[in-house]
PDB file of C-alpha atoms and ligand atoms in Angstrom:
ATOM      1  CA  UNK A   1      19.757 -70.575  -4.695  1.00  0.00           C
ATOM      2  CA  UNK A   2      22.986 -71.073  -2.235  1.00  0.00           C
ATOM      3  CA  UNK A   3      25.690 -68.912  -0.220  1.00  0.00           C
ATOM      4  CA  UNK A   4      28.796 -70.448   0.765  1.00  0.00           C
ATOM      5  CA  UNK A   5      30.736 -69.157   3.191  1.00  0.00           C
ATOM      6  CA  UNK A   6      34.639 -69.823   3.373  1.00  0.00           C
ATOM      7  CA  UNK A   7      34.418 -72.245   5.552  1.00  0.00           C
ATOM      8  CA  UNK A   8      31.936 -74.123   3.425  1.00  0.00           C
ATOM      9  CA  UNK A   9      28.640 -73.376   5.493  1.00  0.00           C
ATOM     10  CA  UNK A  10      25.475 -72.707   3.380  1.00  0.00           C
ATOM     11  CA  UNK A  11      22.301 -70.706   3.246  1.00  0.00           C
ATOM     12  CA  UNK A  12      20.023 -72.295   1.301  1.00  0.00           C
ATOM     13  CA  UNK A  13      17.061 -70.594  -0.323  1.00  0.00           C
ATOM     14  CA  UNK A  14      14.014 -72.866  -0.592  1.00  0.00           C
ATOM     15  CA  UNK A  15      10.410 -71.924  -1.525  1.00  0.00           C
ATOM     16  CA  UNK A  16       7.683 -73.140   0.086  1.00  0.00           C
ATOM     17  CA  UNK A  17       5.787 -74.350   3.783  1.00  0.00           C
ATOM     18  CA  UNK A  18       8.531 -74.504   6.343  1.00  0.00           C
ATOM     19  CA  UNK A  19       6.854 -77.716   8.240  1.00  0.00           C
ATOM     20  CA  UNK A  20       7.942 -79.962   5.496  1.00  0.00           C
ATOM     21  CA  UNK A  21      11.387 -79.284   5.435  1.00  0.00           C
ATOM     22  CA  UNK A  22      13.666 -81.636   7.584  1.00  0.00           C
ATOM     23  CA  UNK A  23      16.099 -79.500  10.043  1.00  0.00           C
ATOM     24  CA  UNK A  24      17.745 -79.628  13.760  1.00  0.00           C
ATOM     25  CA  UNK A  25      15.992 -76.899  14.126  1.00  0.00           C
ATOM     26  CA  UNK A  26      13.207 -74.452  12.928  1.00  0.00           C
ATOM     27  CA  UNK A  27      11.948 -71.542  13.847  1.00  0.00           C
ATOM     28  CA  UNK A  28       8.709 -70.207  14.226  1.00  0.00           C
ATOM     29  CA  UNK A  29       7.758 -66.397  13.895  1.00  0.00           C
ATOM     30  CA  UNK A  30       5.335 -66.424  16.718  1.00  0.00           C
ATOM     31  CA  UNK A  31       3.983 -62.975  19.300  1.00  0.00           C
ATOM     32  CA  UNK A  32       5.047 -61.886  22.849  1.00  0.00           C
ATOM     33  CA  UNK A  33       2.044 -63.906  24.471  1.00  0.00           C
ATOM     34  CA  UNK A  34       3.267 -67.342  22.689  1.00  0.00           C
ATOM     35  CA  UNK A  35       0.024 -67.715  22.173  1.00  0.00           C
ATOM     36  CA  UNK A  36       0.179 -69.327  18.772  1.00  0.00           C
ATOM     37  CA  UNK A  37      -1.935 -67.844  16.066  1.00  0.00           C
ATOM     38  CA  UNK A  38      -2.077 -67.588  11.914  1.00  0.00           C
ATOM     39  CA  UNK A  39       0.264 -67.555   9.674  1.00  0.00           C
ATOM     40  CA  UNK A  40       3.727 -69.577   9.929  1.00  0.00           C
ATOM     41  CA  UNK A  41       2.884 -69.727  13.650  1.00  0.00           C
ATOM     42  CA  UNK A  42      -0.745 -71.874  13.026  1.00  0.00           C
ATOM     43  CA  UNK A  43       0.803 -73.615  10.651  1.00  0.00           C
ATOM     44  CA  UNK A  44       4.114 -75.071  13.036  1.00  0.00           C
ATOM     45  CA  UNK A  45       1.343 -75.580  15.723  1.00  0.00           C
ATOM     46  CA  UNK A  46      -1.297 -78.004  13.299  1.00  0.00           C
ATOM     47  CA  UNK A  47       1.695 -79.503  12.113  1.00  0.00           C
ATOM     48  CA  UNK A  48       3.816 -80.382  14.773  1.00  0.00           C
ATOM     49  CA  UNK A  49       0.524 -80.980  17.324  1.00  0.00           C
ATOM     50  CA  UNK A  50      -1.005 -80.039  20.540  1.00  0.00           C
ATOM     51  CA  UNK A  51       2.052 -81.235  22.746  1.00  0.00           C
ATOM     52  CA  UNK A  52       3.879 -77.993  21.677  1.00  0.00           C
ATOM     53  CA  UNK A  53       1.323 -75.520  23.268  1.00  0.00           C
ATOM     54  CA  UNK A  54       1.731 -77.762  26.343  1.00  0.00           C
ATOM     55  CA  UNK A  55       5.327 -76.777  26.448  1.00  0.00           C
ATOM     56  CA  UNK A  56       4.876 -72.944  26.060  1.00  0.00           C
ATOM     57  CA  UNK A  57       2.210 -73.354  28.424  1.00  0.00           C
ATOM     58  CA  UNK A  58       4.926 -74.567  31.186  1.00  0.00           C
ATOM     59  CA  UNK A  59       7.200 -71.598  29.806  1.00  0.00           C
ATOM     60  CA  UNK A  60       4.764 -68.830  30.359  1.00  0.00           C
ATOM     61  CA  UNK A  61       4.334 -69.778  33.430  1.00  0.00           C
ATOM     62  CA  UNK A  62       7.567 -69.206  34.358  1.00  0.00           C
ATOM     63  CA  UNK A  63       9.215 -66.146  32.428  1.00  0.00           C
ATOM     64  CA  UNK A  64       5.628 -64.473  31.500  1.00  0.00           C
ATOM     65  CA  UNK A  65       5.701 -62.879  28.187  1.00  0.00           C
ATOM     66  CA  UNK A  66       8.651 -63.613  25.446  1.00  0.00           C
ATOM     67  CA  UNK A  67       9.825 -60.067  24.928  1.00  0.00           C
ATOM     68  CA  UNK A  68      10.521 -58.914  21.173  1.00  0.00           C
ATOM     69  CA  UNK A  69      13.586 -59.757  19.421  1.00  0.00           C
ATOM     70  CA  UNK A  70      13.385 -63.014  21.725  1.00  0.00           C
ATOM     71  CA  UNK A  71      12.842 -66.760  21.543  1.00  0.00           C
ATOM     72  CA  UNK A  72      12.254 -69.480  23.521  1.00  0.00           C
ATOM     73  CA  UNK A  73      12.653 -73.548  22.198  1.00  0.00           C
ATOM     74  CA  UNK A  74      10.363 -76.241  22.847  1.00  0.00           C
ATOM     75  CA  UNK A  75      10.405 -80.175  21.024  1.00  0.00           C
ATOM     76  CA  UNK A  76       9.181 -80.231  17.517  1.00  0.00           C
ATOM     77  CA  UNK A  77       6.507 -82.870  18.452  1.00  0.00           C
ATOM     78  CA  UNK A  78       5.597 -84.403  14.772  1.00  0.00           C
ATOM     79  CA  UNK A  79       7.878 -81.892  12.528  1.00  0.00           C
ATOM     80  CA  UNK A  80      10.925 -83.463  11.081  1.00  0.00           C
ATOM     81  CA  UNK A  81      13.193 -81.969  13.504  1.00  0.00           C
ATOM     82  CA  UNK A  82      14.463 -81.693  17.069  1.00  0.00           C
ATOM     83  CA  UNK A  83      13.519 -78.251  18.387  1.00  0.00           C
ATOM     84  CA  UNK A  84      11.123 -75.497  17.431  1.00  0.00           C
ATOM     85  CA  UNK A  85      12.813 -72.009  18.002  1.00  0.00           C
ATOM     86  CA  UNK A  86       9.697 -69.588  19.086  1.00  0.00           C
ATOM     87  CA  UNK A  87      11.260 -66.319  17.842  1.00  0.00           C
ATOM     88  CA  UNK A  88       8.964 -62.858  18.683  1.00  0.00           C
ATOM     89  CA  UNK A  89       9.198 -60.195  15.612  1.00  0.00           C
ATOM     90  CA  UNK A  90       8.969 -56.675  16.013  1.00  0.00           C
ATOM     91  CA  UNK A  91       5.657 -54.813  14.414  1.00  0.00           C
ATOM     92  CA  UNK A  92       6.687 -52.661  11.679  1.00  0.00           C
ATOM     93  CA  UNK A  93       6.098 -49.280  12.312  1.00  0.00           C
ATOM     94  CA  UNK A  94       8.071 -46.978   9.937  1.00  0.00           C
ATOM     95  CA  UNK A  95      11.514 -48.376  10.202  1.00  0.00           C
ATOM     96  CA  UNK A  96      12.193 -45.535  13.000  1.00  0.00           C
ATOM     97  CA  UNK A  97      11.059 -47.392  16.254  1.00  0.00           C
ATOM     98  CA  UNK A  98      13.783 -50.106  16.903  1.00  0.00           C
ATOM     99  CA  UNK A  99      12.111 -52.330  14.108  1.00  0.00           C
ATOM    100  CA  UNK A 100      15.688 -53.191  12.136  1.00  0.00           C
ATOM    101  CA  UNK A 101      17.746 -53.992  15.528  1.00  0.00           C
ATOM    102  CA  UNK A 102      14.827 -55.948  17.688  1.00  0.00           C
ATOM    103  CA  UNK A 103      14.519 -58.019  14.291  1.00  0.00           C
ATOM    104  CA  UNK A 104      18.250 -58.750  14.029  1.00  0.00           C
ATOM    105  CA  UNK A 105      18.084 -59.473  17.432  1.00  0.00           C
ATOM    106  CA  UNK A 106      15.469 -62.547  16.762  1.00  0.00           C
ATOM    107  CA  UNK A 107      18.027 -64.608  14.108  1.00  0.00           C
ATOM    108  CA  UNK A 108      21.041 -63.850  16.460  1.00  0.00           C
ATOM    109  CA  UNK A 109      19.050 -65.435  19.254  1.00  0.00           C
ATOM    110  CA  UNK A 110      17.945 -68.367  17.712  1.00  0.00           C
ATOM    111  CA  UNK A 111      21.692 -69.047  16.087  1.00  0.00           C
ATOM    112  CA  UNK A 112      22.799 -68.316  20.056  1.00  0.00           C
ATOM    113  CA  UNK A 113      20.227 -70.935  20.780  1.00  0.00           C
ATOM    114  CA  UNK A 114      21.435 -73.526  18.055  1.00  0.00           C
ATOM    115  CA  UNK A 115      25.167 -73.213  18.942  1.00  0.00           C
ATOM    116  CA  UNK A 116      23.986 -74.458  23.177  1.00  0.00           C
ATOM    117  CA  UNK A 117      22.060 -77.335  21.319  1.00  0.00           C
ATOM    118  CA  UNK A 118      24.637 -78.119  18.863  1.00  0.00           C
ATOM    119  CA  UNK A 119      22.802 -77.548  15.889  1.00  0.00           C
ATOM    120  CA  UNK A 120      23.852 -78.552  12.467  1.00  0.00           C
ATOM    121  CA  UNK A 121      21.011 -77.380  10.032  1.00  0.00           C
ATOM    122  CA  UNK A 122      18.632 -74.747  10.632  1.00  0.00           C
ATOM    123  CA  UNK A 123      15.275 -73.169   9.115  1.00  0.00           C
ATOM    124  CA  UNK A 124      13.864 -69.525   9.419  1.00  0.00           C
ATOM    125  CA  UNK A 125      10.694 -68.104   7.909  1.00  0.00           C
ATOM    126  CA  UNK A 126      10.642 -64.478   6.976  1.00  0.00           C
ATOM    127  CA  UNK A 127       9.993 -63.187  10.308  1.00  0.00           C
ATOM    128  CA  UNK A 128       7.402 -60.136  10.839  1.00  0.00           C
ATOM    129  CA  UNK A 129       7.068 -59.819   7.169  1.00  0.00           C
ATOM    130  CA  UNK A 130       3.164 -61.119   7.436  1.00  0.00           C
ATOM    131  CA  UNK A 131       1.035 -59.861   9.872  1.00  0.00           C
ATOM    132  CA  UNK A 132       3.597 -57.717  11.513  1.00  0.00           C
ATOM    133  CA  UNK A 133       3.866 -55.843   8.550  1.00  0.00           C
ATOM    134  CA  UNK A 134       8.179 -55.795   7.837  1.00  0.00           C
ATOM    135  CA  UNK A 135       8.337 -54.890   4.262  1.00  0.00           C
ATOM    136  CA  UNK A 136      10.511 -58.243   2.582  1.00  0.00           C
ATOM    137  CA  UNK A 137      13.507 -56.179   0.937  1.00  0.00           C
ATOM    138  CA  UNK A 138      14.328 -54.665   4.051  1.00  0.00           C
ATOM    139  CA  UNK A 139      13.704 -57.410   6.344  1.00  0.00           C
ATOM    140  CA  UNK A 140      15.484 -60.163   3.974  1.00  0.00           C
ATOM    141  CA  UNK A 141      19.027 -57.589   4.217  1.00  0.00           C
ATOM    142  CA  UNK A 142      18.584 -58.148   7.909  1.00  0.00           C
ATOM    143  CA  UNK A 143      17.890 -61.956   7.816  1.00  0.00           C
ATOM    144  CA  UNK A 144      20.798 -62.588   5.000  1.00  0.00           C
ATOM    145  CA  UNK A 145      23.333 -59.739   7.297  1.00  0.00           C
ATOM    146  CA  UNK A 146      22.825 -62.113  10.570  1.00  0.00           C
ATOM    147  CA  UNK A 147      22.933 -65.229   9.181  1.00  0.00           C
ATOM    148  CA  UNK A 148      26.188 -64.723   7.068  1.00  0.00           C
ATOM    149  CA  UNK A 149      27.882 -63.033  10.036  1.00  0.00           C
ATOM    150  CA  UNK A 150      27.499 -66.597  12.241  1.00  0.00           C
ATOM    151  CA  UNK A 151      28.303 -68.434   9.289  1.00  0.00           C
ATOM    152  CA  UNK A 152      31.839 -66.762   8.814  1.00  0.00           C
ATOM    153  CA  UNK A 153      32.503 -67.197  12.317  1.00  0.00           C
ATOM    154  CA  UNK A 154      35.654 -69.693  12.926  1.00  0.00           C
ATOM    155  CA  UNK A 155      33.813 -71.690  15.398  1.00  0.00           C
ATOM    156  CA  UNK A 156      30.139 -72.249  14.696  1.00  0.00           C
ATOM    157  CA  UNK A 157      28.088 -75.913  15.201  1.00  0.00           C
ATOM    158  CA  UNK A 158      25.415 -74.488  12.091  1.00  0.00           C
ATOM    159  CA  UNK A 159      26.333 -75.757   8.908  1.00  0.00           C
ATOM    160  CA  UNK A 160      23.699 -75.013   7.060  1.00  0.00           C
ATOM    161  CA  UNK A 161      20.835 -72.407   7.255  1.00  0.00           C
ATOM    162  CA  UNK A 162      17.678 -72.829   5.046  1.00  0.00           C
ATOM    163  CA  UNK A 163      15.379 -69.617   4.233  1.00  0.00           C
ATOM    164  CA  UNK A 164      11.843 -71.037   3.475  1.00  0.00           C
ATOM    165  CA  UNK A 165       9.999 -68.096   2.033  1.00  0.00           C
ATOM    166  CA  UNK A 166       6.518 -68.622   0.978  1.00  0.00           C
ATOM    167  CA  UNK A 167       5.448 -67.989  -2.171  1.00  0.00           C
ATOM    168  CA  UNK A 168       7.528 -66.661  -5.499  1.00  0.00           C
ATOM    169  CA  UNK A 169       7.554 -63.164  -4.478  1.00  0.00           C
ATOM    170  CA  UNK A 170       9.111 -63.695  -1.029  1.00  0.00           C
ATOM    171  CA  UNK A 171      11.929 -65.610  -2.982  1.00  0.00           C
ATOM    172  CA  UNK A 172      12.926 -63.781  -5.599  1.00  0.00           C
ATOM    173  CA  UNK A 173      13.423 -60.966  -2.944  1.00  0.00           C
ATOM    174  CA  UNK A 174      15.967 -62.624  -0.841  1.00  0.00           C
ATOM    175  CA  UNK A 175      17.171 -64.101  -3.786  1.00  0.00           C
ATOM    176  CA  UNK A 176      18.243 -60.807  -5.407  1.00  0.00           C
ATOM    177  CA  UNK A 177      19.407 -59.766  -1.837  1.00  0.00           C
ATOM    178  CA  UNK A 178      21.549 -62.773  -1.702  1.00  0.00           C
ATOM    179  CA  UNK A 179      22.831 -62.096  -5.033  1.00  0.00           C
ATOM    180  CA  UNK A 180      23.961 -58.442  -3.923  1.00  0.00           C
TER     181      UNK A 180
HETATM  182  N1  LIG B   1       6.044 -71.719   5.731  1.00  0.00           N
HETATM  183  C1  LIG B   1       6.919 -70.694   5.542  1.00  0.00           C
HETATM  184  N2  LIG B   1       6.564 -69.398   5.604  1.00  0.00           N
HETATM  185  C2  LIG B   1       5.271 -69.124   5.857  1.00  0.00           C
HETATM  186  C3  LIG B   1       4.284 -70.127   6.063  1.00  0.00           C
HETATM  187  C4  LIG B   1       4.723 -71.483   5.987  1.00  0.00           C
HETATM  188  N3  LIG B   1       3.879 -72.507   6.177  1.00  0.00           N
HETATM  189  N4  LIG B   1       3.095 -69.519   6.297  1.00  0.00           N
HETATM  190  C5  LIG B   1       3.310 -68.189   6.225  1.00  0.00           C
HETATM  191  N5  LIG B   1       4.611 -67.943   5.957  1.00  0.00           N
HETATM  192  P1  LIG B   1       3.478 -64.378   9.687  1.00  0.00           P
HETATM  193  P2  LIG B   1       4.743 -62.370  11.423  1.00  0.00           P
HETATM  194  C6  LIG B   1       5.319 -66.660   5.792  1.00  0.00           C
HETATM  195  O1  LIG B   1       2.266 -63.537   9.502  1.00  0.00           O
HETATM  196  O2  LIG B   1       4.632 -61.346  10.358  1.00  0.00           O
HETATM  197  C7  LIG B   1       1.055 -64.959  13.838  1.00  0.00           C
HETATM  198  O3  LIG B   1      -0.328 -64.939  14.038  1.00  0.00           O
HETATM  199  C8  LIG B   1       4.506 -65.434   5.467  1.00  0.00           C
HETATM  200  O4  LIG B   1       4.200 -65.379   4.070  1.00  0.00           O
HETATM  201  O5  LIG B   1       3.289 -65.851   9.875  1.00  0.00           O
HETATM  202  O6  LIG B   1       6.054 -62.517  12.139  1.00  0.00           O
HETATM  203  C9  LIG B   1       1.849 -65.010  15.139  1.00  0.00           C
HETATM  204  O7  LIG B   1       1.152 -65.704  16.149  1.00  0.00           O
HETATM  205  C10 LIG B   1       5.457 -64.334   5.875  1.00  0.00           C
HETATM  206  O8  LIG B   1       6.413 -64.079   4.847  1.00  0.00           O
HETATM  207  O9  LIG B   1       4.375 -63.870  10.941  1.00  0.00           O
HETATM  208  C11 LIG B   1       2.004 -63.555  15.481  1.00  0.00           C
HETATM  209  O10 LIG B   1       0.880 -63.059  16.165  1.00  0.00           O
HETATM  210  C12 LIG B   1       6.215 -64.946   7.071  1.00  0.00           C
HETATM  211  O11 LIG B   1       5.918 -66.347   7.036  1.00  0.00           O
HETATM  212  C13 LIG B   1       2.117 -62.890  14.138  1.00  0.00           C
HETATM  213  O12 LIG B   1       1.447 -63.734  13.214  1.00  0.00           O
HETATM  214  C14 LIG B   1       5.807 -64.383   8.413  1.00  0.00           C
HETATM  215  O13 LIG B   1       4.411 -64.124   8.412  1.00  0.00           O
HETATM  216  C15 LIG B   1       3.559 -62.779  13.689  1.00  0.00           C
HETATM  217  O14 LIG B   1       3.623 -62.058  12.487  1.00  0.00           O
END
């Protein structure tokens, strides 16, 4: 399922694994530590190889801790694509603590960090909707909100944003959000 904005920029919904879909850039839902770990996070890290950890190794040395609704990019080592956007999701609480604005805060980093890089084409995973707990309907209103603001700006380098959700379920969610 598609979006197109008036300037002809796309969201694209795709199901399935993120690491197999060829981008600039894609972005990983990872924790404050950048630690790696399960989920979407283990499976950028297997699939793009040990030279990423290297590289958030070198980062946590200098800034610490990634705070949440942050990112930081590294190389994509192996993944088809040039940069790997490390993106730190809120836990979901109740809705009540910050969750909705510290998650916002994650896509309209990483689209900040596409426009420096020049970015044409760019993937997100559902962020915090695993382990952190973000229930999907709410979380894909945010995602779809963010994304459609930058794409209706005049001046943007994105031209196309692909949604990889994993598994029917997490599609047909954004895809009835999407739908309106
Ligand atoms: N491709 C696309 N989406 C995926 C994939 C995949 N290969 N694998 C899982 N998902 P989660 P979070 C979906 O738990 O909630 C990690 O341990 C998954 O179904 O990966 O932000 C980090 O290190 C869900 O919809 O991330 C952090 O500690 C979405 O990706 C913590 O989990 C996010 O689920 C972050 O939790």
């Amino acid at each position: 399922m598609e979006w197109t904005s008036g300037a002809g920029r796309r969201i694209v919904l795709r199901e399935g694994d993120i690491t197999r879909v060829a981008v600039d850039a894609v972005v990983n839902a990872a924790n404050a530590a950048l630690a790696g770990g399960g989920g979407v996070d283990g499976a950028i890290h297997r699939a793009a190889g040990p030279a990423i950890m290297r590289e958030l190794d070198a980062i946590r040395r200098q800034i610490g801790r990634c705070p949440t609704g942050g990112a930081v990019a590294t190389s994509a080592g192996n993944l088809p694509a040039k940069y790997i956007f490390h993106a730190v999701g809120p836990v979901y609480r109740d809705g009540r603590h910050g969750e909705p604005d510290l998650l916002a805060a994650c896509y309209r980093q990483c689209l900040r960090m596409a426009e420096e890089r020049q970015v044409g084409t760019i993937s997100f995973p559902a962020i915090s909707t695993g382990v952190y707990g973000y229930p999907l309907e709410e979380a894909a209103a945010i995602a779809l909100r963010e994304v459609k603001a930058h794409l209706e700006q005049p001046h943007t380098t994105v031209q196309q944003v692909i949604l990889v959700l994993f598994g029917r379920e997490a599609y047909e969610v954004y895809a009835a959000c999407l739908k309106g």
